[in-house]
PDB file of C-alpha atoms in Angstrom:
ATOM      1  CA  MET A   1       0.000   0.000   0.000  1.00 60.00           C
ATOM      2  CA  ALA A   2       1.249   3.494  -0.859  1.00 78.00           C
ATOM      3  CA  GLN A   3       2.317   5.665   2.075  1.00 82.00           C
ATOM      4  CA  PRO A   4       2.629   9.405   2.674  1.00 86.00           C
ATOM      5  CA  LEU A   5       5.884  11.044   1.696  1.00 84.00           C
ATOM      6  CA  MET A   6       6.616  11.999   5.320  1.00 87.00           C
ATOM      7  CA  PRO A   7       4.864   9.357   7.443  1.00 89.00           C
ATOM      8  CA  HIS A   8       5.916  10.559  10.907  1.00 89.00           C
ATOM      9  CA  ALA A   9       5.075  14.202  10.219  1.00 89.00           C
ATOM     10  CA  THR A  10       1.754  13.142   8.691  1.00 92.00           C
ATOM     11  CA  ALA A  11       0.979  10.979  11.725  1.00 91.00           C
ATOM     12  CA  SER A  12       1.748  13.931  14.000  1.00 90.00           C
ATOM     13  CA  TRP A  13      -0.721  16.132  12.086  1.00 93.00           C
ATOM     14  CA  LEU A  14      -3.448  13.472  12.133  1.00 94.00           C
ATOM     15  CA  VAL A  15      -2.999  12.950  15.888  1.00 91.00           C
ATOM     16  CA  ASP A  16      -3.319  16.682  16.561  1.00 90.00           C
ATOM     17  CA  ASN A  17      -6.092  17.519  14.096  1.00 93.00           C
ATOM     18  CA  THR A  18      -8.365  14.489  13.860  1.00 93.00           C
ATOM     19  CA  SER A  19     -10.073  11.960  16.087  1.00 92.00           C
ATOM     20  CA  LEU A  20      -8.818   9.002  14.073  1.00 93.00           C
ATOM     21  CA  SER A  21      -7.689   6.011  16.106  1.00 93.00           C
ATOM     22  CA  PHE A  22      -4.018   5.263  16.543  1.00 92.00           C
ATOM     23  CA  GLU A  23      -4.524   2.062  14.579  1.00 93.00           C
ATOM     24  CA  GLN A  24      -6.040   3.935  11.620  1.00 94.00           C
ATOM     25  CA  ILE A  25      -3.202   6.471  11.612  1.00 93.00           C
ATOM     26  CA  ALA A  26      -0.555   3.772  11.967  1.00 93.00           C
ATOM     27  CA  GLU A  27      -1.899   1.774   9.036  1.00 92.00           C
ATOM     28  CA  PHE A  28      -2.282   4.836   6.803  1.00 92.00           C
ATOM     29  CA  CYS A  29       1.251   6.086   7.561  1.00 91.00           C
ATOM     30  CA  GLY A  30       2.916   2.686   7.531  1.00 90.00           C
ATOM     31  CA  LEU A  31       4.028   2.964  11.159  1.00 90.00           C
ATOM     32  CA  HIS A  32       3.788   0.753  14.210  1.00 91.00           C
ATOM     33  CA  ILE A  33       0.964   1.684  16.527  1.00 90.00           C
ATOM     34  CA  LEU A  34       3.486   2.281  19.327  1.00 89.00           C
ATOM     35  CA  GLU A  35       5.206   4.902  17.177  1.00 88.00           C
ATOM     36  CA  VAL A  36       1.903   6.729  16.842  1.00 88.00           C
ATOM     37  CA  GLN A  37       1.377   6.404  20.595  1.00 87.00           C
ATOM     38  CA  ALA A  38       4.823   7.941  21.208  1.00 87.00           C
ATOM     39  CA  ILE A  39       4.007  10.832  18.875  1.00 86.00           C
ATOM     40  CA  ALA A  40       0.735  11.424  20.715  1.00 84.00           C
ATOM     41  CA  ASP A  41       2.454  11.308  24.099  1.00 83.00           C
ATOM     42  CA  ASP A  42       5.305  13.584  22.974  1.00 73.00           C
ATOM     43  CA  THR A  43       7.789  10.859  23.844  1.00 58.00           C
ATOM     44  CA  ALA A  44       9.174  10.508  20.353  1.00 54.00           C
ATOM     45  CA  GLY A  45      12.890  11.111  19.872  1.00 51.00           C
ATOM     46  CA  ALA A  46      12.294  14.536  18.317  1.00 57.00           C
ATOM     47  CA  LYS A  47       9.422  16.952  18.197  1.00 63.00           C
ATOM     48  CA  LEU A  48       7.812  16.644  14.793  1.00 70.00           C
ATOM     49  CA  THR A  49       6.249  19.389  12.744  1.00 79.00           C
ATOM     50  CA  GLY A  50       2.941  18.130  11.452  1.00 86.00           C
ATOM     51  CA  ARG A  51       2.368  17.774   7.711  1.00 87.00           C
ATOM     52  CA  ASP A  52      -1.168  18.209   6.451  1.00 91.00           C
ATOM     53  CA  PRO A  53      -1.894  15.278   4.096  1.00 90.00           C
ATOM     54  CA  VAL A  54      -4.968  17.072   2.724  1.00 90.00           C
ATOM     55  CA  ARG A  55      -2.965  20.060   1.529  1.00 88.00           C
ATOM     56  CA  ALA A  56      -0.304  17.660   0.272  1.00 86.00           C
ATOM     57  CA  HIS A  57      -2.996  15.952  -1.837  1.00 87.00           C
ATOM     58  CA  GLU A  58      -2.321  12.616  -0.173  1.00 89.00           C
ATOM     59  CA  LEU A  59      -5.621  12.279   1.698  1.00 91.00           C
ATOM     60  CA  ALA A  60      -9.096  13.612   0.991  1.00 91.00           C
ATOM     61  CA  GLN A  61     -11.095  15.266   3.755  1.00 93.00           C
ATOM     62  CA  GLU A  62     -13.927  12.854   2.938  1.00 93.00           C
ATOM     63  CA  GLU A  63     -11.635   9.969   3.878  1.00 92.00           C
ATOM     64  CA  ILE A  64     -10.871  11.574   7.236  1.00 92.00           C
ATOM     65  CA  ASP A  65     -14.580  12.061   7.874  1.00 93.00           C
ATOM     66  CA  LYS A  66     -15.301   8.415   7.070  1.00 93.00           C
ATOM     67  CA  GLY A  67     -12.502   7.276   9.355  1.00 92.00           C
ATOM     68  CA  GLN A  68     -13.682   9.434  12.245  1.00 93.00           C
ATOM     69  CA  ALA A  69     -17.208   8.076  11.859  1.00 94.00           C
ATOM     70  CA  ASP A  70     -16.106   4.430  11.661  1.00 93.00           C
ATOM     71  CA  PRO A  71     -13.085   3.241  13.700  1.00 90.00           C
ATOM     72  CA  ASP A  72     -12.853   0.143  11.487  1.00 92.00           C
ATOM     73  CA  TYR A  73     -12.582   2.183   8.285  1.00 93.00           C
ATOM     74  CA  ARG A  74      -9.204   2.053   6.563  1.00 92.00           C
ATOM     75  CA  LEU A  75      -8.087   5.316   5.008  1.00 92.00           C
ATOM     76  CA  LYS A  76      -7.214   5.318   1.319  1.00 91.00           C
ATOM     77  CA  ILE A  77      -4.357   7.470   0.107  1.00 89.00           C
ATOM     78  CA  ILE A  78      -4.732   9.573  -3.011  1.00 85.00           C
ATOM     79  CA  LYS A  79      -2.286   8.370  -5.615  1.00 68.00           C
ATOM     80  CA  GLY A  80      -0.088  11.321  -6.459  1.00 51.00           C
ATOM     81  CA  PRO A  81       1.915  11.824  -9.631  1.00 46.00           C
ATOM     82  CA  GLU A  82       4.689   9.329 -10.260  1.00 49.00           C
ATOM     83  CA  GLN A  83       8.106  10.583  -9.312  1.00 48.00           C
ATOM     84  CA  VAL A  84      10.432  11.085 -12.245  1.00 47.00           C
ATOM     85  CA  ARG A  85      13.496   8.907 -11.873  1.00 50.00           C
ATOM     86  CA  ARG A  86      16.555   8.968 -14.076  1.00 48.00           C
ATOM     87  CA  THR A  87      17.192   5.460 -15.354  1.00 48.00           C
ATOM     88  CA  LYS A  88      19.554   6.157 -18.241  1.00 51.00           C
ATOM     89  CA  GLY A  89      21.945   8.820 -19.277  1.00 52.00           C
ATOM     90  CA  PRO A  90      25.389  10.018 -18.258  1.00 54.00           C
ATOM     91  CA  ARG A  91      26.613   9.619 -14.714  1.00 58.00           C
ATOM     92  CA  TYR A  92      25.836  12.590 -12.481  1.00 57.00           C
ATOM     93  CA  THR A  93      28.930  14.414 -11.293  1.00 55.00           C
ATOM     94  CA  PRO A  94      28.853  17.071  -8.543  1.00 59.00           C
ATOM     95  CA  VAL A  95      29.507  20.592  -9.762  1.00 58.00           C
ATOM     96  CA  SER A  96      32.683  20.790  -7.670  1.00 54.00           C
ATOM     97  CA  LYS A  97      34.202  17.860  -9.586  1.00 63.00           C
ATOM     98  CA  ARG A  98      33.093  18.670 -13.124  1.00 74.00           C
ATOM     99  CA  GLN A  99      36.194  20.722 -13.811  1.00 85.00           C
ATOM    100  CA  ASP A 100      38.265  17.568 -13.149  1.00 88.00           C
ATOM    101  CA  LYS A 101      36.597  15.533 -15.887  1.00 91.00           C
ATOM    102  CA  PRO A 102      39.020  16.496 -18.694  1.00 93.00           C
ATOM    103  CA  ASP A 103      41.969  15.436 -16.510  1.00 93.00           C
ATOM    104  CA  GLY A 104      40.361  12.067 -15.818  1.00 92.00           C
ATOM    105  CA  ILE A 105      39.504  11.536 -19.491  1.00 94.00           C
ATOM    106  CA  SER A 106      43.062  12.384 -20.520  1.00 93.00           C
ATOM    107  CA  TRP A 107      44.448   9.864 -18.006  1.00 95.00           C
ATOM    108  CA  ILE A 108      42.281   7.042 -19.359  1.00 94.00           C
ATOM    109  CA  ILE A 109      43.149   7.882 -22.965  1.00 94.00           C
ATOM    110  CA  ARG A 110      46.863   7.864 -22.135  1.00 93.00           C
ATOM    111  CA  ASN A 111      46.960   4.763 -19.936  1.00 93.00           C
ATOM    112  CA  HIS A 112      44.154   2.674 -21.421  1.00 91.00           C
ATOM    113  CA  PRO A 113      43.769   3.532 -25.110  1.00 90.00           C
ATOM    114  CA  GLU A 114      41.827   0.305 -25.634  1.00 90.00           C
ATOM    115  CA  ILE A 115      38.809   1.700 -23.754  1.00 93.00           C
ATOM    116  CA  THR A 116      36.175   3.015 -26.145  1.00 92.00           C
ATOM    117  CA  ASP A 117      34.745   6.514 -26.021  1.00 92.00           C
ATOM    118  CA  GLY A 118      31.386   5.087 -24.999  1.00 90.00           C
ATOM    119  CA  ALA A 119      32.922   3.288 -22.015  1.00 91.00           C
ATOM    120  CA  ILE A 120      34.822   6.426 -20.990  1.00 93.00           C
ATOM    121  CA  GLY A 121      31.586   8.392 -21.190  1.00 90.00           C
ATOM    122  CA  ASN A 122      29.873   5.910 -18.867  1.00 90.00           C
ATOM    123  CA  LEU A 123      32.766   5.994 -16.390  1.00 89.00           C
ATOM    124  CA  ILE A 124      33.265   9.747 -16.244  1.00 89.00           C
ATOM    125  CA  GLY A 125      29.800  10.970 -17.185  1.00 86.00           C
ATOM    126  CA  THR A 126      30.758  12.974 -20.236  1.00 88.00           C
ATOM    127  CA  THR A 127      30.036  13.208 -23.951  1.00 90.00           C
ATOM    128  CA  ARG A 128      31.763  11.670 -26.947  1.00 90.00           C
ATOM    129  CA  THR A 129      32.388  15.160 -28.317  1.00 91.00           C
ATOM    130  CA  THR A 130      34.446  16.109 -25.269  1.00 92.00           C
ATOM    131  CA  ILE A 131      36.376  12.831 -25.385  1.00 93.00           C
ATOM    132  CA  ALA A 132      37.128  13.246 -29.105  1.00 92.00           C
ATOM    133  CA  ALA A 133      38.327  16.821 -28.533  1.00 92.00           C
ATOM    134  CA  ILE A 134      40.751  15.631 -25.864  1.00 94.00           C
ATOM    135  CA  ARG A 135      41.935  12.752 -28.047  1.00 92.00           C
ATOM    136  CA  ASP A 136      42.795  14.992 -31.000  1.00 93.00           C
ATOM    137  CA  ARG A 137      43.930  17.831 -28.695  1.00 92.00           C
ATOM    138  CA  SER A 138      41.383  20.287 -30.074  1.00 92.00           C
ATOM    139  CA  HIS A 139      39.778  20.868 -26.687  1.00 91.00           C
ATOM    140  CA  TRP A 140      39.498  24.575 -25.874  1.00 92.00           C
ATOM    141  CA  ASN A 141      41.428  24.109 -22.621  1.00 91.00           C
ATOM    142  CA  ILE A 142      43.893  21.445 -23.772  1.00 91.00           C
ATOM    143  CA  ALA A 143      46.916  23.461 -22.562  1.00 92.00           C
ATOM    144  CA  ASN A 144      45.694  23.189 -18.953  1.00 92.00           C
ATOM    145  CA  ILE A 145      44.581  19.543 -19.008  1.00 93.00           C
ATOM    146  CA  THR A 146      46.808  17.289 -16.904  1.00 92.00           C
ATOM    147  CA  PRO A 147      46.185  13.513 -16.894  1.00 92.00           C
ATOM    148  CA  LYS A 148      45.036  12.443 -13.441  1.00 91.00           C
ATOM    149  CA  ASP A 149      43.664   9.157 -12.151  1.00 90.00           C
ATOM    150  CA  PRO A 150      39.829   9.466 -12.274  1.00 89.00           C
ATOM    151  CA  VAL A 151      39.548   7.260  -9.172  1.00 86.00           C
ATOM    152  CA  THR A 152      41.711   9.662  -7.198  1.00 84.00           C
ATOM    153  CA  LEU A 153      39.632  12.547  -8.513  1.00 84.00           C
ATOM    154  CA  GLY A 154      36.461  10.837  -7.308  1.00 84.00           C
ATOM    155  CA  LEU A 155      34.947  10.585 -10.794  1.00 88.00           C
ATOM    156  CA  THR A 156      34.582   6.797 -10.703  1.00 87.00           C
ATOM    157  CA  THR A 157      35.440   3.819  -8.494  1.00 87.00           C
ATOM    158  CA  GLN A 158      38.411   1.492  -8.811  1.00 88.00           C
ATOM    159  CA  ARG A 159      36.089  -1.463  -9.334  1.00 87.00           C
ATOM    160  CA  GLU A 160      34.282   0.234 -12.217  1.00 89.00           C
ATOM    161  CA  LEU A 161      37.553   1.281 -13.817  1.00 90.00           C
ATOM    162  CA  ASP A 162      39.032  -2.215 -13.513  1.00 90.00           C
ATOM    163  CA  ALA A 163      35.892  -3.726 -15.022  1.00 90.00           C
ATOM    164  CA  ALA A 164      36.016  -1.310 -17.967  1.00 90.00           C
ATOM    165  CA  VAL A 165      39.709  -2.045 -18.548  1.00 90.00           C
ATOM    166  CA  ALA A 166      39.141  -5.817 -18.423  1.00 90.00           C
ATOM    167  CA  LYS A 167      36.187  -5.622 -20.796  1.00 91.00           C
ATOM    168  CA  ALA A 168      38.067  -3.414 -23.257  1.00 89.00           C
ATOM    169  CA  ALA A 169      41.130  -5.672 -23.139  1.00 88.00           C
ATOM    170  CA  LYS A 170      38.993  -8.735 -23.827  1.00 88.00           C
ATOM    171  CA  SER A 171      37.252  -7.044 -26.760  1.00 85.00           C
ATOM    172  CA  ALA A 172      40.596  -5.926 -28.194  1.00 78.00           C
ATOM    173  CA  GLY A 173      42.126  -9.380 -27.742  1.00 79.00           C
ATOM    174  CA  ILE A 174      44.795  -8.077 -25.396  1.00 72.00           C
ATOM    175  CA  GLU A 175      46.237 -10.774 -23.143  1.00 61.00           C
ATOM    176  CA  ALA A 176      48.181 -10.384 -19.941  1.00 46.00           C
ATOM    177  CA  ALA A 177      51.952 -10.101 -20.338  1.00 45.00           C
ATOM    178  CA  PRO A 178      53.528 -13.581 -20.412  1.00 49.00           C
ATOM    179  CA  THR A 179      55.593 -14.643 -17.441  1.00 44.00           C
ATOM    180  CA  ASP A 180      59.305 -15.022 -18.123  1.00 46.00           C
ATOM    181  CA  THR A 181      60.077 -18.725 -17.623  1.00 47.00           C
ATOM    182  CA  ARG A 182      63.376 -18.916 -19.418  1.00 48.00           C
ATOM    183  CA  LEU A 183      65.361 -19.652 -16.241  1.00 46.00           C
ATOM    184  CA  GLU A 184      62.974 -22.181 -14.756  1.00 48.00           C
ATOM    185  CA  GLY A 185      64.389 -25.135 -16.700  1.00 52.00           C
ATOM    186  CA  ASP A 186      67.983 -24.376 -15.673  1.00 58.00           C
ATOM    187  CA  ARG A 187      67.004 -24.002 -12.040  1.00 57.00           C
ATOM    188  CA  GLU A 188      65.107 -27.286 -12.002  1.00 63.00           C
ATOM    189  CA  ALA A 189      68.043 -29.085 -13.647  1.00 67.00           C
ATOM    190  CA  LEU A 190      70.437 -27.736 -11.035  1.00 66.00           C
ATOM    191  CA  LEU A 191      68.179 -28.762  -8.166  1.00 65.00           C
ATOM    192  CA  THR A 192      67.801 -32.249  -9.612  1.00 72.00           C
ATOM    193  CA  GLN A 193      71.555 -32.620  -9.865  1.00 74.00           C
ATOM    194  CA  LEU A 194      72.124 -31.432  -6.306  1.00 70.00           C
ATOM    195  CA  ARG A 195      69.468 -33.767  -4.921  1.00 72.00           C
ATOM    196  CA  ALA A 196      71.127 -36.678  -6.691  1.00 76.00           C
ATOM    197  CA  GLU A 197      74.520 -35.773  -5.189  1.00 76.00           C
ATOM    198  CA  ARG A 198      73.080 -35.610  -1.664  1.00 71.00           C
ATOM    199  CA  GLU A 199      71.301 -38.938  -2.055  1.00 74.00           C
ATOM    200  CA  ALA A 200      74.557 -40.520  -3.228  1.00 74.00           C
ATOM    201  CA  ALA A 201      76.386 -39.080  -0.236  1.00 71.00           C
ATOM    202  CA  LEU A 202      73.747 -40.466   2.145  1.00 70.00           C
ATOM    203  CA  ARG A 203      74.118 -43.941   0.651  1.00 70.00           C
ATOM    204  CA  ASP A 204      77.910 -43.759   1.075  1.00 65.00           C
ATOM    205  CA  PRO A 205      78.609 -41.689   4.243  1.00 57.00           C
ATOM    206  CA  GLU A 206      82.381 -42.237   4.039  1.00 56.00           C
ATOM    207  CA  ALA A 207      82.566 -40.598   0.640  1.00 51.00           C
ATOM    208  CA  GLY A 208      81.239 -37.322   2.004  1.00 50.00           C
ATOM    209  CA  PRO A 209      79.884 -34.579  -0.206  1.00 48.00           C
ATOM    210  CA  GLN A 210      81.628 -34.447  -3.558  1.00 51.00           C
ATOM    211  CA  ASP A 211      81.294 -30.703  -3.784  1.00 54.00           C
ATOM    212  CA  PRO A 212      80.818 -28.718  -0.532  1.00 51.00           C
ATOM    213  CA  ALA A 213      80.007 -25.587  -2.483  1.00 54.00           C
ATOM    214  CA  ALA A 214      77.272 -27.391  -4.372  1.00 53.00           C
ATOM    215  CA  GLU A 215      75.885 -28.720  -1.084  1.00 53.00           C
ATOM    216  CA  ALA A 216      75.771 -25.201   0.308  1.00 51.00           C
ATOM    217  CA  ARG A 217      74.000 -23.922  -2.785  1.00 54.00           C
ATOM    218  CA  ALA A 218      71.462 -26.715  -2.509  1.00 51.00           C
ATOM    219  CA  LEU A 219      70.635 -25.898   1.094  1.00 49.00           C
ATOM    220  CA  PHE A 220      70.201 -22.259   0.123  1.00 50.00           C
ATOM    221  CA  GLU A 221      68.109 -22.801  -3.009  1.00 52.00           C
ATOM    222  CA  ASP A 222      66.030 -25.782  -1.973  1.00 50.00           C
ATOM    223  CA  PRO A 223      64.386 -24.990   1.402  1.00 50.00           C
ATOM    224  CA  PHE A 224      62.355 -28.216   1.341  1.00 49.00           C
ATOM    225  CA  LYS A 225      65.463 -30.301   1.870  1.00 48.00           C
ATOM    226  CA  ARG A 226      66.899 -28.373   4.801  1.00 46.00           C
TER     227      ARG A 226
END
C-alpha cells in the first residue's frame, strides 16, 4: 500500500487535528501503533512538525470524515503523480568535480587507449564530443589539461575502472603479459643434480659430499630439503 511522503510528520498532524484512532493512523502512515502512541504522548525522539496530508494531496477530507465516523474504516491514500526517476543517461557528477573531468579523461586515454569513447563516457559521465576533442587535442582548454587518475579525482570507483579495462582488453584481444620462464628449466636441472649428489652421499657416508660448495647452494636454493 502506498504511504505518505513523510509518514511521521503526517501521523503527527493526524494525531493533533483528527479523532482518528491510533490504529487507523498507523496503518495509513505505515508505522507501528506504538510509534503513533509515542508521537501522541510527545515521547518521540524529536518533536515533529505536522504535515497536512490534505494540503499535500495525499488524503481527501472525505476519507478523514469516514474514518472518524467508523473506527474500522481504513483510510485510502490519493495516488499522487509518479516521481520522475533517471534510469539512463550520463553519470551525475557534482559541480565541484566537473572541472576535473578532462583530466580524468586524458588519463584514461593515455593509460588505457583500448577503452572506447562510450565506455569512458559511462565511467566519467561525459560526452563523446568532449572525449574526441581531448583525443585529438582540439579541446578549448587542452593546454591546462593534466592527466590524473579518475579514481583519485572521485569521478569513478576502482572497481568500475578495472571492469572497464578488463572488458576493453577482452574485446581488443589483449592478453596479460607472459611470465618469463626462461630460467625455470635451468634451475630445475640444477636442483635435480644437487638432490642426486646428496642422495649418493647419504648412501655412502664415508665418501662425504663431492662438492661442498654445491651442497651449500642446494641448502640455500632448496628450502624443502633443509
